Structure formats: structure tokens, C-alpha cells
Short mmCIF file of C-alpha atoms and ligand atoms in Angstrom, two decimals:
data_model
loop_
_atom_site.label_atom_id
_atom_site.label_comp_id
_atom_site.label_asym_id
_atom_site.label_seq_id
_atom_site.Cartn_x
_atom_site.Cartn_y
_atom_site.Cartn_z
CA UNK A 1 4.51 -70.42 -37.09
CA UNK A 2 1.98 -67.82 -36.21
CA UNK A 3 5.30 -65.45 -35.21
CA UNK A 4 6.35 -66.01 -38.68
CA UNK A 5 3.05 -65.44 -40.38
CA UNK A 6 3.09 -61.98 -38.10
CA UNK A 7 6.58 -61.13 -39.58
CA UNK A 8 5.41 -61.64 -43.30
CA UNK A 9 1.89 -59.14 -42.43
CA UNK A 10 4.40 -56.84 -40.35
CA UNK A 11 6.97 -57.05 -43.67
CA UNK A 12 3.65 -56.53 -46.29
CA UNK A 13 1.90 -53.42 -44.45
CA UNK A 14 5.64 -51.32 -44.31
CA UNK A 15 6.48 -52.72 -47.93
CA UNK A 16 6.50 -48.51 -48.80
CA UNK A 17 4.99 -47.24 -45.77
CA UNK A 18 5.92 -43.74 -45.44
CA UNK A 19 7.74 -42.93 -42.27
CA UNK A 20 8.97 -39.87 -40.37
CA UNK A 21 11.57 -41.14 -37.86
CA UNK A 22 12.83 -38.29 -35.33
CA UNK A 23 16.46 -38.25 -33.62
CA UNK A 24 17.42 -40.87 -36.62
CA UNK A 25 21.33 -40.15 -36.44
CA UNK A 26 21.90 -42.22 -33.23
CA UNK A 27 20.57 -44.42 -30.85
CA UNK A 28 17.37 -45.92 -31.55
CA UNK A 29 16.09 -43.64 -33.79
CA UNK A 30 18.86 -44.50 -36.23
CA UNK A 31 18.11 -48.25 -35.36
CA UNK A 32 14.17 -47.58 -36.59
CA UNK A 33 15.31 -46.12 -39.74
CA UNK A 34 17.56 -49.55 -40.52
CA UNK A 35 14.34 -51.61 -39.74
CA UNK A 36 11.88 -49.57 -41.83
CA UNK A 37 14.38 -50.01 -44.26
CA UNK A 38 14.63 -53.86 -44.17
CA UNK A 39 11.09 -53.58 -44.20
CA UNK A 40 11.21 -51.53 -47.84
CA UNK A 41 9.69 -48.28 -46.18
CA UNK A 42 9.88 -44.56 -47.31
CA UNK A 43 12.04 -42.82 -45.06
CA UNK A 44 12.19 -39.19 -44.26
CA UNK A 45 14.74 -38.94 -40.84
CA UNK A 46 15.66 -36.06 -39.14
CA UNK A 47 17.85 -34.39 -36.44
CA UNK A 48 20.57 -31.97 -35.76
CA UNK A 49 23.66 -33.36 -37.52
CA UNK A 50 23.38 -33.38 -41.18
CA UNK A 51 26.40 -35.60 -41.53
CA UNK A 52 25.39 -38.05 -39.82
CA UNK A 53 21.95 -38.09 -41.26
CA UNK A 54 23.57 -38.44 -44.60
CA UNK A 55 25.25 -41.75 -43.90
CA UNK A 56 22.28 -43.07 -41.51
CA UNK A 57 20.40 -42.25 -45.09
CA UNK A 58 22.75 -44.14 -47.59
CA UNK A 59 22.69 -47.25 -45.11
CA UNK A 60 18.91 -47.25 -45.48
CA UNK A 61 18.84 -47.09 -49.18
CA UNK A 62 21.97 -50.03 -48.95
CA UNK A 63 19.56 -51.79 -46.70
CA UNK A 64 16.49 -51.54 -48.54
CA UNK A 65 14.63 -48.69 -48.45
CA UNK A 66 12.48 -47.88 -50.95
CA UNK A 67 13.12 -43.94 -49.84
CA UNK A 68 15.37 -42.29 -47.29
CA UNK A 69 15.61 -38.87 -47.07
CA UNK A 70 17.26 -36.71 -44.60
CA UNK A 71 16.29 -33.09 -43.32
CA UNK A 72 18.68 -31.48 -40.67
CA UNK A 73 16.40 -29.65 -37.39
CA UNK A 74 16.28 -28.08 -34.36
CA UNK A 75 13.62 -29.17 -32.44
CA UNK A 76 14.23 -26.38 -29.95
CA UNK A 77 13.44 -24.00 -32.51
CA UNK A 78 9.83 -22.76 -33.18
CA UNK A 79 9.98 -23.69 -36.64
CA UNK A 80 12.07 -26.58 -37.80
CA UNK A 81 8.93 -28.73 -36.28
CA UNK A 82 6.69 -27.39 -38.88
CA UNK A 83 9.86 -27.73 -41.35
CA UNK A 84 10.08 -31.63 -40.61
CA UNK A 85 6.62 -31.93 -41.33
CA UNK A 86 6.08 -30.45 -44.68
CA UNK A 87 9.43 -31.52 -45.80
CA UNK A 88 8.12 -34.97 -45.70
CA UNK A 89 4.62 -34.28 -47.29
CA UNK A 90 6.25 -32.91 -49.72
CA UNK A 91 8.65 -35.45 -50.47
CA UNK A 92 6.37 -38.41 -49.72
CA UNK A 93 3.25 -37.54 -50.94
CA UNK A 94 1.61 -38.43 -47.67
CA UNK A 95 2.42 -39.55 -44.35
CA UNK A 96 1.40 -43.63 -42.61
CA UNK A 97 3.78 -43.08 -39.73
CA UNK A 98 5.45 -40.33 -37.90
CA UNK A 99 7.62 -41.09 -35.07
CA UNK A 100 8.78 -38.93 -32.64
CA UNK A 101 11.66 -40.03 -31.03
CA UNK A 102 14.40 -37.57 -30.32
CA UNK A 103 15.23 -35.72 -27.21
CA UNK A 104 17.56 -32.62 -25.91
CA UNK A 105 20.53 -33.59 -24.18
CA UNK A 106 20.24 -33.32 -20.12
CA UNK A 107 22.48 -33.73 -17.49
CA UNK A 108 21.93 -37.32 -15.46
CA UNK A 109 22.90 -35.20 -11.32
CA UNK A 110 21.32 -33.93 -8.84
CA UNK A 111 19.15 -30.86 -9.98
CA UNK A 112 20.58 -28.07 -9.91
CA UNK A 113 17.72 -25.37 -9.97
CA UNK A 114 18.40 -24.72 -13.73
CA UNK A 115 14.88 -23.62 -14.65
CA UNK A 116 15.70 -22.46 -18.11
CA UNK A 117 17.25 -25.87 -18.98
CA UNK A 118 14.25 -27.32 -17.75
CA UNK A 119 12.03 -25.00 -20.02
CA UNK A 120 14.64 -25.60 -23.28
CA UNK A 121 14.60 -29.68 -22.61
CA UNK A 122 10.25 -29.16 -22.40
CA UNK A 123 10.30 -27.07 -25.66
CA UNK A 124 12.76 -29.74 -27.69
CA UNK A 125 10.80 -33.32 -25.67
CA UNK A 126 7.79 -32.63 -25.37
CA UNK A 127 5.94 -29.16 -27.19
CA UNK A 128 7.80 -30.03 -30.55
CA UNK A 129 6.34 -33.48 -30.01
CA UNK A 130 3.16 -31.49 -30.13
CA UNK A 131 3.50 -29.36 -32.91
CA UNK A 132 4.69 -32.17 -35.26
CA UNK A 133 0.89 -34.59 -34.32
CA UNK A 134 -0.84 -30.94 -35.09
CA UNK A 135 0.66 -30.35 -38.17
CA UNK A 136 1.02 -34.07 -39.82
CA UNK A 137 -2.49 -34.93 -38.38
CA UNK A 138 -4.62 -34.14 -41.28
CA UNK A 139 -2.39 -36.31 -43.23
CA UNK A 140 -2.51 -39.26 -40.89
CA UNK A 141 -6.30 -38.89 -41.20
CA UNK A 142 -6.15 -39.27 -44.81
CA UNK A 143 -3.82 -42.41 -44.60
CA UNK A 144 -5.32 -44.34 -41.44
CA UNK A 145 -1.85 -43.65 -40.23
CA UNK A 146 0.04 -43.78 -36.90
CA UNK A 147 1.23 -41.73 -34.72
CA UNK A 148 4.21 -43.30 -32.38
CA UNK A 149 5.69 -41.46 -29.22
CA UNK A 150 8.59 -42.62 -27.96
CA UNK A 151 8.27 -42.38 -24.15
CA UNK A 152 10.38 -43.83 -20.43
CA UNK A 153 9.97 -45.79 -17.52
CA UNK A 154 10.77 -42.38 -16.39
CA UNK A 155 7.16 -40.96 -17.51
CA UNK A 156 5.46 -43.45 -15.62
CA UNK A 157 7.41 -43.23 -12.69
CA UNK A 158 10.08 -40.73 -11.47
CA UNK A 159 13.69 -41.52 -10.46
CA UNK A 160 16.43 -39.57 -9.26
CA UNK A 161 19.16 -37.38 -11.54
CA UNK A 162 16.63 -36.95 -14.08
CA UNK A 163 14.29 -34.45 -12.97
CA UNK A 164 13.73 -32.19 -16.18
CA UNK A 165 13.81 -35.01 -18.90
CA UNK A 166 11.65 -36.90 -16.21
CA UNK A 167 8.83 -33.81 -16.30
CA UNK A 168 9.15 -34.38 -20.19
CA UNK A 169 8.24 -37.45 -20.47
CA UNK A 170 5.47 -37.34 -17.83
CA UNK A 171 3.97 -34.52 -20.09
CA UNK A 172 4.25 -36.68 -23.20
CA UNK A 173 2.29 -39.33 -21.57
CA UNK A 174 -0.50 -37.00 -20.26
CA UNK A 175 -0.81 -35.41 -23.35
CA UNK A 176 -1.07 -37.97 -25.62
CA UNK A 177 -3.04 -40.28 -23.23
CA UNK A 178 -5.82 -37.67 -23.01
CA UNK A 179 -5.29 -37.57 -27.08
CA UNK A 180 -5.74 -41.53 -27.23
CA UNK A 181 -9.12 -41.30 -25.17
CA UNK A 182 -10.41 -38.16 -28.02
CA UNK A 183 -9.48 -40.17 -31.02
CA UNK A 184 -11.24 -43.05 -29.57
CA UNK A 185 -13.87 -41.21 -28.44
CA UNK A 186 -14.41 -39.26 -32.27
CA UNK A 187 -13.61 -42.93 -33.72
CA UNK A 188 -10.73 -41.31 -35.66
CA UNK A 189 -8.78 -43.44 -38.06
CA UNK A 190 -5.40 -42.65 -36.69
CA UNK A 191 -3.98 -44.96 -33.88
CA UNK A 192 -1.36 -43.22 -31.27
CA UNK A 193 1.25 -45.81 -29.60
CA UNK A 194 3.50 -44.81 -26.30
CA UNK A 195 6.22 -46.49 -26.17
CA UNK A 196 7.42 -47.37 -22.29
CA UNK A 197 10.77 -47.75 -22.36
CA UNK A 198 13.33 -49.06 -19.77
CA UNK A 199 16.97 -48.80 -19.76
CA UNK A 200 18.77 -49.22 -23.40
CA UNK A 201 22.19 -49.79 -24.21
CA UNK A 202 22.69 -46.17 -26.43
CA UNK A 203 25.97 -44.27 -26.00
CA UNK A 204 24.52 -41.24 -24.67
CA UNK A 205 21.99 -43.32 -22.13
CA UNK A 206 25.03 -46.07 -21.34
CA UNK A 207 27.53 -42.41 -20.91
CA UNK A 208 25.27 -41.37 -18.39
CA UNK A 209 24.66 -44.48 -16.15
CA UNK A 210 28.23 -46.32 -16.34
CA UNK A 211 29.74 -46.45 -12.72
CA UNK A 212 26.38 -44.75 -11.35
CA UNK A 213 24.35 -47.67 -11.56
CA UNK A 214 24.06 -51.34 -12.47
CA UNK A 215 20.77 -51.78 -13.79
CA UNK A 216 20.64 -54.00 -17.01
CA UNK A 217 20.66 -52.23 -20.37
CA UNK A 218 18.65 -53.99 -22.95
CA UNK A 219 19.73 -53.61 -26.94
CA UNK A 220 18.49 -51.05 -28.75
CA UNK A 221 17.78 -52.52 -32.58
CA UNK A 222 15.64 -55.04 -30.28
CA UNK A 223 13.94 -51.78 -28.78
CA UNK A 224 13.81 -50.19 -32.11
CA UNK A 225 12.02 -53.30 -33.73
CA UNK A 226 9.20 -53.68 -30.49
CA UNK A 227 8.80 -50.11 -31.37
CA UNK A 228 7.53 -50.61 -34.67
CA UNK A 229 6.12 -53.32 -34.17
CA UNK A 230 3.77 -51.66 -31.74
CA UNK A 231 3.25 -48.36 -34.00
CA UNK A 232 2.09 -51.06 -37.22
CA UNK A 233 -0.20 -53.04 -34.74
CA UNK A 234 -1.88 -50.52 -33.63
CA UNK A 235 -1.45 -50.81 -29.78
CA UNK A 236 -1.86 -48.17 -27.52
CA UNK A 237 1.02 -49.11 -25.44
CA UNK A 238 4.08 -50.88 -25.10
CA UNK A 239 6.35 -51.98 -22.23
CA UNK A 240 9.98 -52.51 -23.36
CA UNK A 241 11.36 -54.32 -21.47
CA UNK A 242 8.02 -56.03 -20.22
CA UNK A 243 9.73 -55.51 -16.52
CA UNK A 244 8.93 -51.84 -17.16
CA UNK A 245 4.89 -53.11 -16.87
CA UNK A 246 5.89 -54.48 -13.34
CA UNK A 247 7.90 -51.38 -11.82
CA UNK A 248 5.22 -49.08 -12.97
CA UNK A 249 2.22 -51.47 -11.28
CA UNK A 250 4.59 -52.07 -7.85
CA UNK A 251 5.06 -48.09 -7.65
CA UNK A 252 1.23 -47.88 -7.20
CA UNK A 253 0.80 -51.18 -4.88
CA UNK A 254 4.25 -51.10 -3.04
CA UNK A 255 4.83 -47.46 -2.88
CA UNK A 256 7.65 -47.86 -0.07
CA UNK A 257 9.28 -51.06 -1.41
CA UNK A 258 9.36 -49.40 -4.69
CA UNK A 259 11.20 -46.18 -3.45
CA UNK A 260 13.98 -48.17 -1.45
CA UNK A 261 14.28 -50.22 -4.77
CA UNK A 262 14.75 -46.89 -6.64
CA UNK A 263 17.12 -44.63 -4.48
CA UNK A 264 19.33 -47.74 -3.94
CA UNK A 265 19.81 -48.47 -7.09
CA UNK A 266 21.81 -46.20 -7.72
CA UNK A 267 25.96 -44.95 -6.38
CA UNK A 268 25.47 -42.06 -4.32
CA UNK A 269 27.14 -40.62 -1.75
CA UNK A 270 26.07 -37.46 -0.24
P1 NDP B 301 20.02 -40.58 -28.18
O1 NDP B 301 20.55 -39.56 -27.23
O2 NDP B 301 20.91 -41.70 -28.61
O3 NDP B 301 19.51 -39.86 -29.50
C1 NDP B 301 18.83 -38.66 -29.43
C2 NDP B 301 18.51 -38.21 -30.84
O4 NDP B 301 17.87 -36.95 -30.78
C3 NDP B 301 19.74 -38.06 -31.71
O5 NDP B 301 19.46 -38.47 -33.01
C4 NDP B 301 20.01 -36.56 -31.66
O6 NDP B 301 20.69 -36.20 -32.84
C5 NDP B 301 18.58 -36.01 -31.61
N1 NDP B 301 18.51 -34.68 -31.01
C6 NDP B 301 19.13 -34.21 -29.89
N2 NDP B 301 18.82 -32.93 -29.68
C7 NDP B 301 18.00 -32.55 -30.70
C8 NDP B 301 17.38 -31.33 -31.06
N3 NDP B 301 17.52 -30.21 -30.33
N4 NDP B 301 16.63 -31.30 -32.19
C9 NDP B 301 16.47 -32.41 -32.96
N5 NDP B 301 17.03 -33.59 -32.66
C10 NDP B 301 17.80 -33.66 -31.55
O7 NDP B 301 18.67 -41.13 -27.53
P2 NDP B 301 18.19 -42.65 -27.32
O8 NDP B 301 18.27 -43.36 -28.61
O9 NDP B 301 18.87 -43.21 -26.13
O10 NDP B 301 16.66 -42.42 -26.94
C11 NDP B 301 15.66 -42.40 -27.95
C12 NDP B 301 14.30 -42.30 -27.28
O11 NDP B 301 14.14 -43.38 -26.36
C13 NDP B 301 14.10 -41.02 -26.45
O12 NDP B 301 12.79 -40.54 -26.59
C14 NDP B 301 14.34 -41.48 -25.03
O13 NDP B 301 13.68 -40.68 -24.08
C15 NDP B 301 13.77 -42.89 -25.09
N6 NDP B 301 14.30 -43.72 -24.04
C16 NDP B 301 15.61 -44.09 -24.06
C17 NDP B 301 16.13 -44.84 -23.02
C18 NDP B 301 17.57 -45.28 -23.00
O14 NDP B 301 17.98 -45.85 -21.98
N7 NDP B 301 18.35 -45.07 -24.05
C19 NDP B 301 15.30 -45.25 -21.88
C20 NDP B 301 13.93 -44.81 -21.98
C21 NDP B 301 13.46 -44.08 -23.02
P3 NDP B 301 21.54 -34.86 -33.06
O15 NDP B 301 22.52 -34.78 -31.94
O16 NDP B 301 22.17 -35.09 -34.41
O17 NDP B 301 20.55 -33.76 -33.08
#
């Protein structure tokens, strides 16, 4: 009962909530952008590939939406950030939620000493990440909005093959947890969620991991909804799946254990 009576709040607060949803053509990003739009949001998505922003778009409105617009971006560009940004407060009128989702792509191997990669993959993850809070953060103010970061297992912990999106998502994590403690600290009206997220079953994540490693992939529109979920509660955090809580508290008590778990989870042979 009480799940239900959550659902109908959940369904009443995004009833034309407006949204920002980052890396929206694929994965879970595009997943978010079909909930909000169940949900009878205002969508503004964005990512690299128009195209494919265009249909994610039209399925929104066929789903629902109240809005969905699209904007095309490079969030390796100093710019387009900005762009996203006042695009949607523009379009909107405002700003409830912006959700930054989308990453670079990186290779999953051994690292390879590619520094500028490295630098590229910190510019696109993690300082456009900044850039967008800074520049929608007067409007979140005026909305008691949310700000939702989209973060990894891999920010919490580190794990082999994934060494630059790994220093990514560590930044995101210290960044914005040192940004939860100010808001709290300045009472602010705006709530920031990171999202902790273990293996999901998108392409590009499945791509990388199929014959490397058998670790269970959990669905993504189930990610994408405890996403939101989390973001329109207000929580500071969220553990998807709640395993993720586990692995990151046995990495600090069972340092060793945890290690042997990690490096043989994987196919390697040097
Ligand atoms: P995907 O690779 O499926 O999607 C990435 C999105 O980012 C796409 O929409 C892509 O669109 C966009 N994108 C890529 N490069 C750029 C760029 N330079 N500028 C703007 N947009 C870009 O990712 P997932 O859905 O798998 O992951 C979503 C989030 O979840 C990420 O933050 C990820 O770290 C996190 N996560 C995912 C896990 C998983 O196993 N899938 C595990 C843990 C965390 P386009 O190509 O059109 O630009």
C-alpha cells in the first residue's frame, strides 16, 4: 500500500517537473527520459547524436511528456555545457531537475599511459559536470530543485581496465560530496543525489565486459527509475544495486579479501 501511495506522490511532484537529462540518446539516460515522460515531465535531453535525440524525443512526447526537447552537445567542448544550460532555461522557463548523466567513451584494457585521453575523458565526465551545477544553480535555487549525478561502483572503489573513467568518477564524488556538506551547511534549498551504480546491462557497458567477466548486469529502465526516484526524494545517495553498499563497506573492512575478489573477477591472462 504505502509503495503505492509513494508511486502516486512520486507521479504528482514530476506531473511537469522540468528536467535536464544528459547522455539521453542511449543507455540509461535515454531510459530516464521515457520515465520522466510516463511521469508527464518537461524534458530538455541532450547529447552528441542529434538523430537519435530526435526519436528518443518523439517517444517521450508518445509516452507522455508534457515537453521533450532535444539539443545536440559536446560535452568535451568548453561551451556546449553552458549551451545545454541556457537552452533549457530558455525553453522551460526554469529548471526542478538537472541530471547529469553522460560520459566519454573509454577503452575497458590495461592502461596504456594515454595521458591526453585521460585529460579529454576528465574534461567530458567530470569538469562539464561542473560547469552545468554552476551555471543552472541559480535556477535550482529559485525552484527548490535537484541536482542528480550519475556516479559508479567505480568512484567508490577502483577496479582494473578502467583507470581514466575510474579517476572520473572518483572526482565526481569528491566534488560533489564536499558540495553536499556546503549546501547543508548554508541550508540551501537545492538537494544533490549521487547515484552509486553497479554493473548495468547498456550496450556500450555489456560491449565492454562480454567474455572479460561474469559479473551480473542489472537492467537499466530499473536503474533509470531508482535514479529518479532518488533525485525526487531528495536522498543524498543511492546504491544501485544495494550490493554496491556492501563492496564499497568490505573494501574498507576486508581490504585483502576485497582485492582477490576484484582482480579475479575478471579473464586475464598476462
Ligand atoms: P552509455 O555509454 O550507454 O551512454 C552514454 C551517453 O553519453 C550517450 O547518450 C552518449 O550519446 C553520451 N555521450 C558520449 N560522449 C559524449 C560527449 N562527448 N558529449 C555529450 N554526450 C556524450 O552509458 P550508460 O548508460 O551505460 O551509463 C550512464 C551513466 O551510468 C554514466 O554516468 C555511467 O558512468 C554510469 N554507470 C553505468 C554503468 C553501466 O554498467 N552501464 C555502471 C556504473 C555507472 P552520444 O554518443 O550521442 O553523444
Amino acid at each position: 500500500m504505502s509503495f503505492f501511495v509513494c508511486l502516486i506522490n512520486l507521479s504528482e511532484s514530476l506531473r511537469g517537473a522540468r528536467v535536464v537529462v544528459t547522455g539521453a540518446s542511449t543507455g540509461i539516460g535515454e531510459q530516464m527520459a521515457y520515465h520522466y515522460a510516463r511521469f508527464g515531465a518537461q524534458i530538455v535531453i541532450t547529447a552528441r547524436r542529434e538523430k537519435v535525440l530526435q526519436q528518443v524525443a518523439e517517444k517521450c512526447l508518445s509516452l507522455g511528456a508534457q515537453k521533450a526537447l532535444y539539443i545536440a552537445a559536446d560535452m568535451g567542448s568548453d561551451s556546449d555545457p553552458d549551451k545545454v544550460v541556457d537552452f533549457a532555461l530558455e525553453k522551460l522557463g526554469g529548471l526542478d531537475y538537472l541530471v547529469l548523466n553522460h560520459i566519454g567513451p573509454s577503452p575497458f584494457s590495461m592502461w596504456d599511459g594515454d595521458v591526453e585521453h585521460t585529460k579529454w575523458l576528465m574534461k567530458v565526465n567530470f569538469f562539464s559536470y561542473i560547469q552545468m551545477a554552476q551555471k543552472a544553480m541559480s535556477a535550482l535555487k529559485q525552484s527548490k530543485g535537484s541536482l542528480v549525478v550519475v556516479s559508479s561502483l567505480l568512484g567508490k572503489m577502483a577496479g582494473p581496465f578502467v583507470a581514466p573513467y575510474a579517476s572520473t568518477k572518483f572526482a565526481l564524488n569528491g566534488f560533489f560530496g564536499a558540495l553536499q556538506h556546503e549546501l547543508a551547511m548554508k541550508k540551501s534549498n537545492v538537494s544533490i543525489s549521487i547515484c552509486t551504480l553497479g554493473l548495468i546491462d547498456t550496450d556500450s557497458a555489456m560491449e565492454k565486459v562480454r567474455g572479460v567477466t561474469n559479473l551480473p548486469a542489472y537492467p537499466a529502465a530499473d536503474a533509470a527509475m531508482n535514479i529518479i526516484i532518488t533525485g525526487a526524494t531528495r536522498q543524498l545517495e543511492l546504491f544501485y544495486p544495494w550490493v554496491t553498499y556492501f563492496l564499497t563497506i568490505s573494501k574498507d573492512w576486508f581490504p585483502s579479501i576485497t582485492n582477490y575478489i576484484i582482480q579475479n573477477s575478471y579473464n586475464y591472462i598476462p
